Amino acid sequence: MLVLVLVVVAAILFGHGYLTDSTPEVVLAGALALLGIVLVLGQRWMESRRASSIATLPDADDDSDDHAQETVTSADVVFVPGRMTFHDPSCSAVAGKPASAAGRASLAAGGMKACRRCLPDSSSPPVADGQQER
């Protein structure tokens, strides 16, 4: 929301500064636009760091190449990097998306929540397949 406000204010300042030949307004509009870009890039960087810190890494002592493609066991769950919900591997919410496998306990400890559609618990009602997950 803040970025949207910055873009609108920068556009208004730029338009007014351009029409009135006011260099300070044009420079201020450029600075606000640059600030908006920095905020967007910073937010994306933080989301990627959060997702990578939650993902579990393979064991360092497993050097065999035949395990390059891990299979998901029944105890594992999957998550889409950048999202804060983990799912059962068969959940329609992750179908066709680049999902990573991890342990449910480690993801929950990292602040992620279980999908209410495929992994309902007693504290939240399950979501129907056609409804949107919040």
PDB file of N, CA, C and O in Angstrom, residues 4 9 15 25 28-29 34 36 45 52 60 90 93-95 100 104 108 128:
ATOM      1  N   LEU A   4       2.201   1.964  -3.427  1.00  0.00           N
ATOM      2  CA  LEU A   4       1.180   2.546  -4.297  1.00  0.00           C
ATOM      3  C   LEU A   4       1.040   4.044  -4.029  1.00  0.00           C
ATOM      4  O   LEU A   4       0.956   4.847  -4.961  1.00  0.00           O
ATOM      5  N   VAL A   9       2.009   9.699  -5.616  1.00  0.00           N
ATOM      6  CA  VAL A   9       2.576  11.005  -5.264  1.00  0.00           C
ATOM      7  C   VAL A   9       3.707  11.362  -6.233  1.00  0.00           C
ATOM      8  O   VAL A   9       3.806  12.512  -6.685  1.00  0.00           O
ATOM      9  N   GLY A  15       4.401  15.144 -12.879  1.00  0.00           N
ATOM     10  CA  GLY A  15       3.539  15.849 -13.837  1.00  0.00           C
ATOM     11  C   GLY A  15       3.507  17.342 -13.571  1.00  0.00           C
ATOM     12  O   GLY A  15       3.654  18.155 -14.498  1.00  0.00           O
ATOM     13  N   GLU A  25      10.694  19.636  -7.976  1.00  0.00           N
ATOM     14  CA  GLU A  25       9.579  18.691  -7.939  1.00  0.00           C
ATOM     15  C   GLU A  25       9.884  17.447  -8.762  1.00  0.00           C
ATOM     16  O   GLU A  25       9.541  16.332  -8.371  1.00  0.00           O
ATOM     17  N   LEU A  28      12.361  15.393  -6.750  1.00  0.00           N
ATOM     18  CA  LEU A  28      11.664  14.748  -5.635  1.00  0.00           C
ATOM     19  C   LEU A  28      10.821  13.573  -6.130  1.00  0.00           C
ATOM     20  O   LEU A  28      10.779  12.515  -5.492  1.00  0.00           O
ATOM     21  N   ALA A  29      10.182  13.721  -7.279  1.00  0.00           N
ATOM     22  CA  ALA A  29       9.397  12.617  -7.849  1.00  0.00           C
ATOM     23  C   ALA A  29      10.301  11.438  -8.176  1.00  0.00           C
ATOM     24  O   ALA A  29       9.952  10.279  -7.916  1.00  0.00           O
ATOM     25  N   LEU A  34      12.350   6.042  -6.799  1.00  0.00           N
ATOM     26  CA  LEU A  34      13.479   5.197  -6.417  1.00  0.00           C
ATOM     27  C   LEU A  34      13.233   4.539  -5.055  1.00  0.00           C
ATOM     28  O   LEU A  34      13.530   3.358  -4.866  1.00  0.00           O
ATOM     29  N   GLY A  36      10.334   3.751  -3.820  1.00  0.00           N
ATOM     30  CA  GLY A  36       9.350   2.698  -4.065  1.00  0.00           C
ATOM     31  C   GLY A  36       9.993   1.448  -4.627  1.00  0.00           C
ATOM     32  O   GLY A  36       9.677   0.323  -4.219  1.00  0.00           O
ATOM     33  N   TRP A  45      13.306  -9.584  -1.391  1.00  0.00           N
ATOM     34  CA  TRP A  45      14.512 -10.174  -0.840  1.00  0.00           C
ATOM     35  C   TRP A  45      14.227 -10.806   0.515  1.00  0.00           C
ATOM     36  O   TRP A  45      14.674 -11.925   0.794  1.00  0.00           O
ATOM     37  N   SER A  52      13.972 -19.507   2.173  1.00  0.00           N
ATOM     38  CA  SER A  52      15.181 -20.333   2.143  1.00  0.00           C
ATOM     39  C   SER A  52      15.619 -20.737   3.541  1.00  0.00           C
ATOM     40  O   SER A  52      16.224 -21.788   3.718  1.00  0.00           O
ATOM     41  N   ALA A  60      24.908 -33.510   4.294  1.00  0.00           N
ATOM     42  CA  ALA A  60      26.177 -33.246   3.629  1.00  0.00           C
ATOM     43  C   ALA A  60      26.948 -34.537   3.353  1.00  0.00           C
ATOM     44  O   ALA A  60      27.755 -34.604   2.434  1.00  0.00           O
ATOM     45  N   SER A  90      -0.311 -34.150  -2.087  1.00  0.00           N
ATOM     46  CA  SER A  90      -1.393 -34.328  -3.053  1.00  0.00           C
ATOM     47  C   SER A  90      -2.380 -33.159  -3.082  1.00  0.00           C
ATOM     48  O   SER A  90      -3.372 -33.209  -3.803  1.00  0.00           O
ATOM     49  N   ALA A  93      -3.716 -27.178  -3.994  1.00  0.00           N
ATOM     50  CA  ALA A  93      -3.168 -25.825  -3.890  1.00  0.00           C
ATOM     51  C   ALA A  93      -1.721 -25.751  -4.356  1.00  0.00           C
ATOM     52  O   ALA A  93      -1.239 -24.680  -4.704  1.00  0.00           O
ATOM     53  N   VAL A  94      -0.999 -26.873  -4.365  1.00  0.00           N
ATOM     54  CA  VAL A  94       0.392 -26.873  -4.817  1.00  0.00           C
ATOM     55  C   VAL A  94       0.581 -27.605  -6.139  1.00  0.00           C
ATOM     56  O   VAL A  94       1.696 -27.715  -6.630  1.00  0.00           O
ATOM     57  N   ALA A  95      -0.510 -28.078  -6.724  1.00  0.00           N
ATOM     58  CA  ALA A  95      -0.414 -28.806  -7.995  1.00  0.00           C
ATOM     59  C   ALA A  95       0.127 -27.883  -9.084  1.00  0.00           C
ATOM     60  O   ALA A  95      -0.369 -26.779  -9.277  1.00  0.00           O
ATOM     61  N   SER A 100       8.748 -27.506  -2.517  1.00  0.00           N
ATOM     62  CA  SER A 100       9.882 -28.165  -1.871  1.00  0.00           C
ATOM     63  C   SER A 100       9.372 -29.008  -0.722  1.00  0.00           C
ATOM     64  O   SER A 100       8.409 -28.639  -0.047  1.00  0.00           O
ATOM     65  N   ARG A 104       7.206 -31.498   8.639  1.00  0.00           N
ATOM     66  CA  ARG A 104       6.117 -30.666   9.149  1.00  0.00           C
ATOM     67  C   ARG A 104       6.532 -29.910  10.407  1.00  0.00           C
ATOM     68  O   ARG A 104       6.234 -28.728  10.567  1.00  0.00           O
ATOM     69  N   ALA A 108       6.543 -25.836  10.895  1.00  0.00           N
ATOM     70  CA  ALA A 108       5.696 -25.229  11.926  1.00  0.00           C
ATOM     71  C   ALA A 108       6.539 -24.426  12.904  1.00  0.00           C
ATOM     72  O   ALA A 108       6.139 -23.351  13.354  1.00  0.00           O
ATOM     73  N   ALA A 128     -13.261 -25.989   1.907  1.00  0.00           N
ATOM     74  CA  ALA A 128     -13.720 -26.764   0.758  1.00  0.00           C
ATOM     75  C   ALA A 128     -12.775 -26.570  -0.408  1.00  0.00           C
ATOM     76  O   ALA A 128     -12.093 -25.547  -0.515  1.00  0.00           O
TER      77      ALA A 128
END
